[in-house]
Coordinates of C-alpha atoms in Angstrom, one line a residue:
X1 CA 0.0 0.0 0.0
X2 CA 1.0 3.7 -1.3
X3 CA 0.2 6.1 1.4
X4 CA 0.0 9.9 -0.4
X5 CA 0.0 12.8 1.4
X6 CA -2.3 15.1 -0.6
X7 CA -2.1 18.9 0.2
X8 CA -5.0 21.2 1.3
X9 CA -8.2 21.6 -0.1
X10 CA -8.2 25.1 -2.2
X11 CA -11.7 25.2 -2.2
X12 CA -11.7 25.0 1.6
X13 CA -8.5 27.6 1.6
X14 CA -10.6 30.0 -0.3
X15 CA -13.7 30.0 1.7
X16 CA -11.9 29.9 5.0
X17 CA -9.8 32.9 4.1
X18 CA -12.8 35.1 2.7
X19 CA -14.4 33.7 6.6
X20 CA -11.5 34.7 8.3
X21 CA -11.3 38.2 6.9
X22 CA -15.0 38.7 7.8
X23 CA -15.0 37.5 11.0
X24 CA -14.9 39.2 14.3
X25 CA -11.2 38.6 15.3
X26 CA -8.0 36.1 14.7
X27 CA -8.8 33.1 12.7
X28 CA -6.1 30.5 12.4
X29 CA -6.3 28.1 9.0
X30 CA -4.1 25.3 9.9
X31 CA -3.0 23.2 6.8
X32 CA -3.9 25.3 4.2
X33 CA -2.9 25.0 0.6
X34 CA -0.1 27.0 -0.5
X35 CA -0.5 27.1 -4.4
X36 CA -0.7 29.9 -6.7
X37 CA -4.1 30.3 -6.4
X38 CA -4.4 30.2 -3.1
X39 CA -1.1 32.7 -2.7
X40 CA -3.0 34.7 -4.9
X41 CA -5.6 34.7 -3.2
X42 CA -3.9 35.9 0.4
X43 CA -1.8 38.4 -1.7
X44 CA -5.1 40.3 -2.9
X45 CA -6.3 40.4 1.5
X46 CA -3.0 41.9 1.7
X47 CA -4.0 44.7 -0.9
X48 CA -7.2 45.4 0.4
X49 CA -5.6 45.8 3.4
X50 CA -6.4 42.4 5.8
X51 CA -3.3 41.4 7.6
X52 CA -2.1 37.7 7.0
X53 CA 0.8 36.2 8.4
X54 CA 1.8 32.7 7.5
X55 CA 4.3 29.8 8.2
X56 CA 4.2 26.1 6.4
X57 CA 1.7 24.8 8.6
X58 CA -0.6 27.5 9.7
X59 CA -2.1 30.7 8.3
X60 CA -3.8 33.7 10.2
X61 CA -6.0 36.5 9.2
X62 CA -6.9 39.2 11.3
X63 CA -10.9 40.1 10.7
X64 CA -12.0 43.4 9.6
X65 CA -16.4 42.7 9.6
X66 CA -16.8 46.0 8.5
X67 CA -14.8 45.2 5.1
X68 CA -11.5 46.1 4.0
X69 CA -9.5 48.2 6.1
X70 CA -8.5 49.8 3.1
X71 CA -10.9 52.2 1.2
X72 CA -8.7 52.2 -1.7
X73 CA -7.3 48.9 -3.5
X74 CA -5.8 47.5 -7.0
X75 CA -6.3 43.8 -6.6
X76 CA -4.5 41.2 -9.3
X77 CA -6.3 38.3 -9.2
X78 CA -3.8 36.3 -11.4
X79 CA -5.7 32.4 -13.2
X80 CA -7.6 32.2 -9.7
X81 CA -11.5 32.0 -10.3
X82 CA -12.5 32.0 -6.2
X83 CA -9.8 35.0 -6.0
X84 CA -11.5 36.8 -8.9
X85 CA -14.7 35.7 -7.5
X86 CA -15.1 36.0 -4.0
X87 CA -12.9 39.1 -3.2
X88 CA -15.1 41.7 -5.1
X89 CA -18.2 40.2 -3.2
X90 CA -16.2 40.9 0.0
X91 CA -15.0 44.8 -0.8
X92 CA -19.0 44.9 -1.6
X93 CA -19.3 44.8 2.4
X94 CA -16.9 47.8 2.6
X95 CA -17.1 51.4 2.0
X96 CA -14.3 52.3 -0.8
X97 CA -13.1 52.0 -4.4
X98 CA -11.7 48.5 -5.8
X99 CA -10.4 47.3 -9.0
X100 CA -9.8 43.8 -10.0
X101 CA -8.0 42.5 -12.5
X102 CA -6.8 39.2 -13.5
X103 CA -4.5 37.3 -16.1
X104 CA -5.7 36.8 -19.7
X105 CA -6.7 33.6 -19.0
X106 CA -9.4 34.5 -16.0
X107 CA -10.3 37.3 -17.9
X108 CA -11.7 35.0 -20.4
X109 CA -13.7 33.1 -17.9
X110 CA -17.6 35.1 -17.1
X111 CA -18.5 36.9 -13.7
X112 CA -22.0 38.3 -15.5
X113 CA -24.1 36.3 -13.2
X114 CA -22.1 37.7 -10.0
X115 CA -22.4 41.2 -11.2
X116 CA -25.9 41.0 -11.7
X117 CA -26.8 40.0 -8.5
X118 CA -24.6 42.3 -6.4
X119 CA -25.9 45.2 -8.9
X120 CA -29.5 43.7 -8.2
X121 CA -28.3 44.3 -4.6
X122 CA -27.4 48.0 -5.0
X123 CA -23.7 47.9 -5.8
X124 CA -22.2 49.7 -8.2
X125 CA -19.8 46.9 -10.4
X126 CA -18.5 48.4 -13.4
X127 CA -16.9 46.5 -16.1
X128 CA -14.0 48.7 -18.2
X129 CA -13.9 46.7 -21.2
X130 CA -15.9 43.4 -21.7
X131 CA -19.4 42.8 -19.5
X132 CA -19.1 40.2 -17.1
X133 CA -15.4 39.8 -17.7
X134 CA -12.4 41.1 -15.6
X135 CA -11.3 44.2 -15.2
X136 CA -14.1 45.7 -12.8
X137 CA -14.3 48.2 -10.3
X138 CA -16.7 48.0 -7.0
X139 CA -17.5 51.1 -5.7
X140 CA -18.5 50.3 -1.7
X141 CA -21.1 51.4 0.3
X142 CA -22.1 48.3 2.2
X143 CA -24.6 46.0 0.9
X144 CA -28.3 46.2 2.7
X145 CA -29.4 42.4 1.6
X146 CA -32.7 41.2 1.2
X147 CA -34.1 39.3 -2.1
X148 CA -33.2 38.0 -5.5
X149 CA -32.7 35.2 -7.7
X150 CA -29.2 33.5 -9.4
X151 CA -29.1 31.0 -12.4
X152 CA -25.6 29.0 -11.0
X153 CA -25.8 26.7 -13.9
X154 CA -22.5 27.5 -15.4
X155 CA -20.9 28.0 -11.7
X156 CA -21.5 27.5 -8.1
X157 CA -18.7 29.9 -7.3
X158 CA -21.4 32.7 -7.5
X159 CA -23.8 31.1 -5.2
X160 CA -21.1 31.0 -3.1
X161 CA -20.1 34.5 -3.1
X162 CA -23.2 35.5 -2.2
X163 CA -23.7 33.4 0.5
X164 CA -20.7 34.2 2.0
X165 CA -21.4 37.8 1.6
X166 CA -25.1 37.6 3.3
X167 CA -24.0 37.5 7.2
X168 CA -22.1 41.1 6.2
X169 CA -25.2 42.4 4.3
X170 CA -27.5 44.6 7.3
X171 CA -30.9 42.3 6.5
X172 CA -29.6 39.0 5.1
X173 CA -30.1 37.6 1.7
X174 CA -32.7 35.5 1.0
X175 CA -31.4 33.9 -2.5
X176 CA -33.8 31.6 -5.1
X177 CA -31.4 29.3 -7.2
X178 CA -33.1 28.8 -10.5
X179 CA -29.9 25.9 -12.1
X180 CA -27.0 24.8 -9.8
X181 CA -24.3 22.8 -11.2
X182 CA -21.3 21.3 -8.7
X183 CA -23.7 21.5 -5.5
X184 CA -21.7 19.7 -3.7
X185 CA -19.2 22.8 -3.3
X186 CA -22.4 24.7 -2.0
X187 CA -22.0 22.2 0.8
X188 CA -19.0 22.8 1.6
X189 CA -19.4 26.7 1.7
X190 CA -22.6 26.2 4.2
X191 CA -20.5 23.8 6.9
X192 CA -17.8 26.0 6.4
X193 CA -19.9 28.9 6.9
X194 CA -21.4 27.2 10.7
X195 CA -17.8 26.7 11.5
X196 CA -17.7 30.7 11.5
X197 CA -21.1 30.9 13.7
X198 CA -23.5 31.4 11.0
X199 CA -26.3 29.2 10.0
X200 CA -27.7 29.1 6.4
X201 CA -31.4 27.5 6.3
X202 CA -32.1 26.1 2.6
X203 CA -35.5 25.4 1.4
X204 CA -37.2 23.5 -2.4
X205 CA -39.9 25.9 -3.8
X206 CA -41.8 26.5 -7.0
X207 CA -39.4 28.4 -8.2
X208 CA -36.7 26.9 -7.3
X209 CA -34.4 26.4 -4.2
X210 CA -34.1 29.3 -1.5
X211 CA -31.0 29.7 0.5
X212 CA -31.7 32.1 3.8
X213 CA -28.6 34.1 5.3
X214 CA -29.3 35.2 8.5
X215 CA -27.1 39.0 9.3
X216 CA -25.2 39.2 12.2
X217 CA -21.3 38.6 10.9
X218 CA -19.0 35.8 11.6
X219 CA -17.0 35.1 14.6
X220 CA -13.2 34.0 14.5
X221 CA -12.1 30.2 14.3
X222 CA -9.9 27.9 14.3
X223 CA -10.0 25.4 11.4
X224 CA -8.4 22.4 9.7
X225 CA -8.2 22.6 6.3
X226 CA -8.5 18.7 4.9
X227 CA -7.0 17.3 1.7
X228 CA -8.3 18.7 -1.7
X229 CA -10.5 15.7 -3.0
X230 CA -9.9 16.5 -6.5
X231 CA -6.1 16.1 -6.4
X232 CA -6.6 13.1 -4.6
X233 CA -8.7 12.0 -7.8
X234 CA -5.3 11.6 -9.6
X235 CA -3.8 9.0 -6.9
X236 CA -6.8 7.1 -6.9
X237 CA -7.0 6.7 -10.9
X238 CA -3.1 5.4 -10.8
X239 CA -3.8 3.0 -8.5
X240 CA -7.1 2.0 -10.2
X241 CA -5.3 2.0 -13.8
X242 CA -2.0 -0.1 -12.9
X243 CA -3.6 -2.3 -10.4
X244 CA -2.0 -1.0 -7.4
X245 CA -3.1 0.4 -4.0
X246 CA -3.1 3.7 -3.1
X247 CA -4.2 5.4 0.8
X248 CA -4.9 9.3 1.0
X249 CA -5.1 10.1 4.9
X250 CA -7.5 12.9 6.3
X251 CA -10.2 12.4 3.8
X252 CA -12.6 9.9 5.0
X253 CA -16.6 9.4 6.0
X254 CA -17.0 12.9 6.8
X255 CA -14.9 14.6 4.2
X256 CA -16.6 17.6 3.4
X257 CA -15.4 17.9 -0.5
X258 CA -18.3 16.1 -3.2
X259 CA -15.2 15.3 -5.5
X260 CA -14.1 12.4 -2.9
X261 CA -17.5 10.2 -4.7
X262 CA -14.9 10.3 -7.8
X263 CA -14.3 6.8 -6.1
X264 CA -17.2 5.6 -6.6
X265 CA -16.9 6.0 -10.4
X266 CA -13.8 4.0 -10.2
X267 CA -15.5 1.5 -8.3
X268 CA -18.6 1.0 -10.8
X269 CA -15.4 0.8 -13.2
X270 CA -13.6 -2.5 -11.0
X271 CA -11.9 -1.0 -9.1
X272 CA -12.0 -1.4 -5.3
X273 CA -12.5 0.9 -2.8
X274 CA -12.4 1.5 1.4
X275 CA -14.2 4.4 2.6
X276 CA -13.2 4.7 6.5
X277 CA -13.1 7.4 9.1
X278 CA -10.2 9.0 8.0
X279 CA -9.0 7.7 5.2
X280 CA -9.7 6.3 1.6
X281 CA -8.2 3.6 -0.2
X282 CA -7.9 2.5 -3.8
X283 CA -6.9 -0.8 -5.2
X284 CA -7.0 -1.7 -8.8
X285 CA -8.0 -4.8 -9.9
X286 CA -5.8 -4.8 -13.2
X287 CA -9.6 -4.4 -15.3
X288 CA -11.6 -1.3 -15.7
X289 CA -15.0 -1.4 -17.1
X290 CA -16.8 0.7 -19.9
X291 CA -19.4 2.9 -18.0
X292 CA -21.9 6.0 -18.6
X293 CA -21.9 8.3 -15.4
X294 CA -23.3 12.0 -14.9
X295 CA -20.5 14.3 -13.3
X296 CA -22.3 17.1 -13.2
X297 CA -21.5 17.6 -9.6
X298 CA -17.7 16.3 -9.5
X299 CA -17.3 17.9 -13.0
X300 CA -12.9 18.9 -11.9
X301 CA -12.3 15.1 -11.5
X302 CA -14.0 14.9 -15.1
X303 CA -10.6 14.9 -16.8
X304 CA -9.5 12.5 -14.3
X305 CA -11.8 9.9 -16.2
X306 CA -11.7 10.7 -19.7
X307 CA -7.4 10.5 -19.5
X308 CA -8.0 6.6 -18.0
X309 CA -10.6 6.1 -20.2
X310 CA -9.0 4.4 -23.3
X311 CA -7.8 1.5 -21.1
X312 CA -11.1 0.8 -20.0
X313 CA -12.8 -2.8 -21.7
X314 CA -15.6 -0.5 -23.0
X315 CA -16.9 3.3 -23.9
X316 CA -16.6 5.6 -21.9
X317 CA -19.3 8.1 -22.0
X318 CA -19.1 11.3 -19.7
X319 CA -22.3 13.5 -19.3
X320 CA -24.2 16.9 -18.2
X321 CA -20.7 18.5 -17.8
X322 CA -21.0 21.4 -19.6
X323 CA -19.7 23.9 -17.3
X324 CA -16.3 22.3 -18.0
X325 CA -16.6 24.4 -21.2
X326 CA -16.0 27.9 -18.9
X327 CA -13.3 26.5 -16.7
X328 CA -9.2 27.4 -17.0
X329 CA -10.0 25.9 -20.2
X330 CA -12.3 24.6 -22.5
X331 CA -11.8 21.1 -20.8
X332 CA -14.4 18.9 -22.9
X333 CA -12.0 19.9 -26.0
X334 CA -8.7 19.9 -24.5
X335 CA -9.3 16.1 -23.5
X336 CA -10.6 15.6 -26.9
X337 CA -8.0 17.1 -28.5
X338 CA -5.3 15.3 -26.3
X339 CA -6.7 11.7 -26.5
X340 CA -6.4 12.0 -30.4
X341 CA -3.1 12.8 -30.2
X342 CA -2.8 9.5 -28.2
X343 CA -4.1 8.0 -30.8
X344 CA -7.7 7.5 -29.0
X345 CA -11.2 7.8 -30.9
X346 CA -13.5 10.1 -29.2
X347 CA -16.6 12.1 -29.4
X348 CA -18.2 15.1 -28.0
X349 CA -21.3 17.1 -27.6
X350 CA -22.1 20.0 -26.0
X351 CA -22.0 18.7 -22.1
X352 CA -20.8 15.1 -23.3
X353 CA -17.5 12.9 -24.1
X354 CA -17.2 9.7 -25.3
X355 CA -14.6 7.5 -25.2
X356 CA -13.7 4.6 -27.0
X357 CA -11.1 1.6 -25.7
X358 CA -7.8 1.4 -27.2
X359 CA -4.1 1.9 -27.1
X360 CA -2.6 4.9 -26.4
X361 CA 0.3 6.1 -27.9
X362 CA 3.0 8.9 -26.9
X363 CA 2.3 12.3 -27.2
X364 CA 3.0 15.7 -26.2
X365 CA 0.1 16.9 -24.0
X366 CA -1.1 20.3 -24.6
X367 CA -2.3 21.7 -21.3
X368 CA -4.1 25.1 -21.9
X369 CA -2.1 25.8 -18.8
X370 CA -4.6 24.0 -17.3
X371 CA -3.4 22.2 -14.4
X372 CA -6.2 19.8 -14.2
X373 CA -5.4 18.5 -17.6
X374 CA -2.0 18.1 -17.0
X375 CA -2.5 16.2 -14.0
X376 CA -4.7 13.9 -15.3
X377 CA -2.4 12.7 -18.5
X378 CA 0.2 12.5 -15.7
X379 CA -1.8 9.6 -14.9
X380 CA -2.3 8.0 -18.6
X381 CA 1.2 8.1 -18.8
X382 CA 1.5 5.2 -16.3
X383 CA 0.2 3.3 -19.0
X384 CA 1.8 5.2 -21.3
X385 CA 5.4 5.7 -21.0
X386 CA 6.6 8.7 -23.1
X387 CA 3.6 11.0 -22.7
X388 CA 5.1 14.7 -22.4
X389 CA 3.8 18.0 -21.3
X390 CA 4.1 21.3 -23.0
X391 CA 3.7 23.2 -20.1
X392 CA 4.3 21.0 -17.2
X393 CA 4.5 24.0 -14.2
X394 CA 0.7 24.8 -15.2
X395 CA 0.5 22.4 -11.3
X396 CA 2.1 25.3 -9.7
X397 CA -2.0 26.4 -9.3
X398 CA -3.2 23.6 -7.0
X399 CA -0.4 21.7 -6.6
X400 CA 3.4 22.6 -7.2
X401 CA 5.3 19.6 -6.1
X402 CA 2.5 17.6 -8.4
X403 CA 5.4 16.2 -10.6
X404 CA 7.5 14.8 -7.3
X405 CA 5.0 13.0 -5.8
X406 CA 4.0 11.3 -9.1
X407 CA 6.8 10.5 -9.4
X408 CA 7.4 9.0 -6.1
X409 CA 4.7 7.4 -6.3
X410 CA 5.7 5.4 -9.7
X411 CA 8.8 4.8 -8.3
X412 CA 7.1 2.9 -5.3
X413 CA 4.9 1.0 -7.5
X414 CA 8.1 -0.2 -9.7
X415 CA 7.0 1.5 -12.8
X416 CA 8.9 2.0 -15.8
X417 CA 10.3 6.2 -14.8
X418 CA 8.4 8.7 -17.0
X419 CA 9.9 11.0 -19.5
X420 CA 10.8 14.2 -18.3
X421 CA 7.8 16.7 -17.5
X422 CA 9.5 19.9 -18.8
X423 CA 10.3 18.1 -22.3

């Protein structure tokens, strides 16, 4: 057995920073993921003022719950979506001017939805050159709350702005969700949210599911960050593909993360699997099955199956992940596009992949500097030798020591070495 230490969660990094800097008091963040994103992400609190002081093992924020202890602020959000997200919903609580802006890459990727809904709340979000896309300015004057309704079909990240921004608002936001894609992250953002002292009550309707944010603030903590679920994804395909056995500690029963049921995908393809209190383990069987599976709610781990895919004894088919389409890349095509080049048949649709059995061959990967993608090839190439990257440091996002522990990890199973990721 393969035991893989899998860093922090940057979904949970995220959140927990945007609680800490709202919250009334210290907050200490122990574990969190350093990544650029997530560095990113602290850097832009710095810049709006919040102080953060950090050490390998342990982050702190100081709180400001009246908003940015700055009233003036130039915030570069770099490829990070929660950065470019969540921070302008945070100055929003504030009183002061903030611009955002972000690489070309994030400013590709759509905030209209956001923007609506904080206009519809009475803040002033200007765009300076495309709507709903990075740059933007907020101009502050606290947020009052009360009603409206979000379409969080092409991202839950917007949801879960809002809600994170309803205990600052002075009457609480009563939100109706109209689509919701990846709900599972919602989950996370509302345990995450308790954690802080607030409790969000959530409701089906006519017209759709209503979210109710009580106002009052948050209150300082002290919390764990756990293993991000989705990186783990990669460990637990290896060891389903080559027919080893891999452990990732400190994600178990109660894992908060919807991307850890990844596993059961590789179970329904042979694989088996051990689900216990604090810990999951994978064990390949040497097989994988041909399967059809919805991933509309662990849509990152989505690459994850379509790169193991062609060694599976049958299709493949991969549906209602169309949001994939709006993420650091266009990821339905960029797995397309890669799997040719290995040589694999495959065919998409709007929200769908298919993908057929057969036998890889080597190929330079092109990543989109996407880490995602270039993680999961990382894992075809187990199968694979000779599979290269084009821009293997694209990791550096969620995980920059990616390559190492791959590559540990292939070492331990006695696997032939792989060629070298920067060629």
């Amino acid at each position: 057995m393969t035991v893989v230490d899998v860093p922090g969660s940057k979904s949970l990094t995220a959140r927990a920073l945007f609680l800490a800097a709202a919250a009334d008091g210290v907050s200490t963040l122990r574990r969190p993921l350093a990544s650029e994103d997530t560095e990113g992400f602290a850097a832009g609190l710095t810049a709006l003022g919040y102080r953060v002081e950090r050490t390998p093992e342990r982050w702190s924020v100081q709180g400001s719950p009246a908003g940015p202890p700055h009233d003036t602020a130039e915030v570069y959000c770099r490829d990070g979506a929660t950065t470019a997200r969540f921070l302008p919903t945070l100055t929003a609580a504030g009183h002061g001017t903030y611009r955002f802006d972000a690489s070309a890459q994030m400013r590709r990727r759509p905030v209209a939805p956001l923007t609506r809904a904080l206009r519809a709340l009475g803040v002033d979000v200007r765009h300076e050159e495309s709507e709903g896309h990075h740059p933007l300015t907020v101009t502050a004057d606290g947020v009052r709350g009360g009603e409206l309704a979000l379409d969080a079909g092409e991202s839950s990240q917007y949801l879960t702005a809002l809600l994170l921004l309803g205990p600052l608002t002075r009457d609480g936001l009563r939100i109706t969700v109209t689509r919701l894609v990846s709900a599972p992250y919602v989950g996370i953002t509302i345990a995450m949210m308790r954690a802080f002292g607030v409790t969000v009550s959530r409701e089906n309707t006519s017209r759709g599911e209503v979210f109710s944010v009580p106002p009052g603030g948050y209150r300082a903590a002290d919390y764990a960050i756990e293993p991000d679920a989705s990186t783990a994804s990669y460990f637990f395909a290896a060891a389903a593909l080559t027919g080893h056995e891999t452990t990732v500690p400190g994600l178990g029963r109660g894992a908060l993360q919807g991307d850890l049921r990844f596993v059961d995908v590789l179970e329904r393809m042979g694989a088996r699997v051990r689900v216990d209190d604090d810990r999951t383990t994978v064990s390949g069987t040497g097989t994988l099955r041909g399967i059809t599976v919805g991933m509309r709610d662990v849509s990152d781990t989505m690459p994850t199956l379509a790169a193991i895919a062609p060694y599976a004894s049958g299709p493949v088919r991969i549906e209602d992940v169309g949001n994939t389409r709006v993420k650091e890349c266009d990821r339905l095509a960029a797995c397309a596009e890669n799997l040719r080049a290995l040589g694999v048949s495959v065919t998409t649709g709007e929200d769908w992949i298919e993908v057929s059995p057969g036998t890889p061959r080597p190929a330079r990967i092109a990543t989109r500097a996407d880490h995602r993608i270039a993680m999961s090839f990382a894992v075809a190439s187990l199968r694979t030798p000779g599979i290269t990257f084009d821009d293997p440091g694209c990791v550096r996002k969620t995980f920059p020591a990616f390559h190492e522990v791959f590559a540990r990890t292939r070492a331990a199973w006695g696997l032939a070495a792989a060629a070298s990721p920067d060629r």
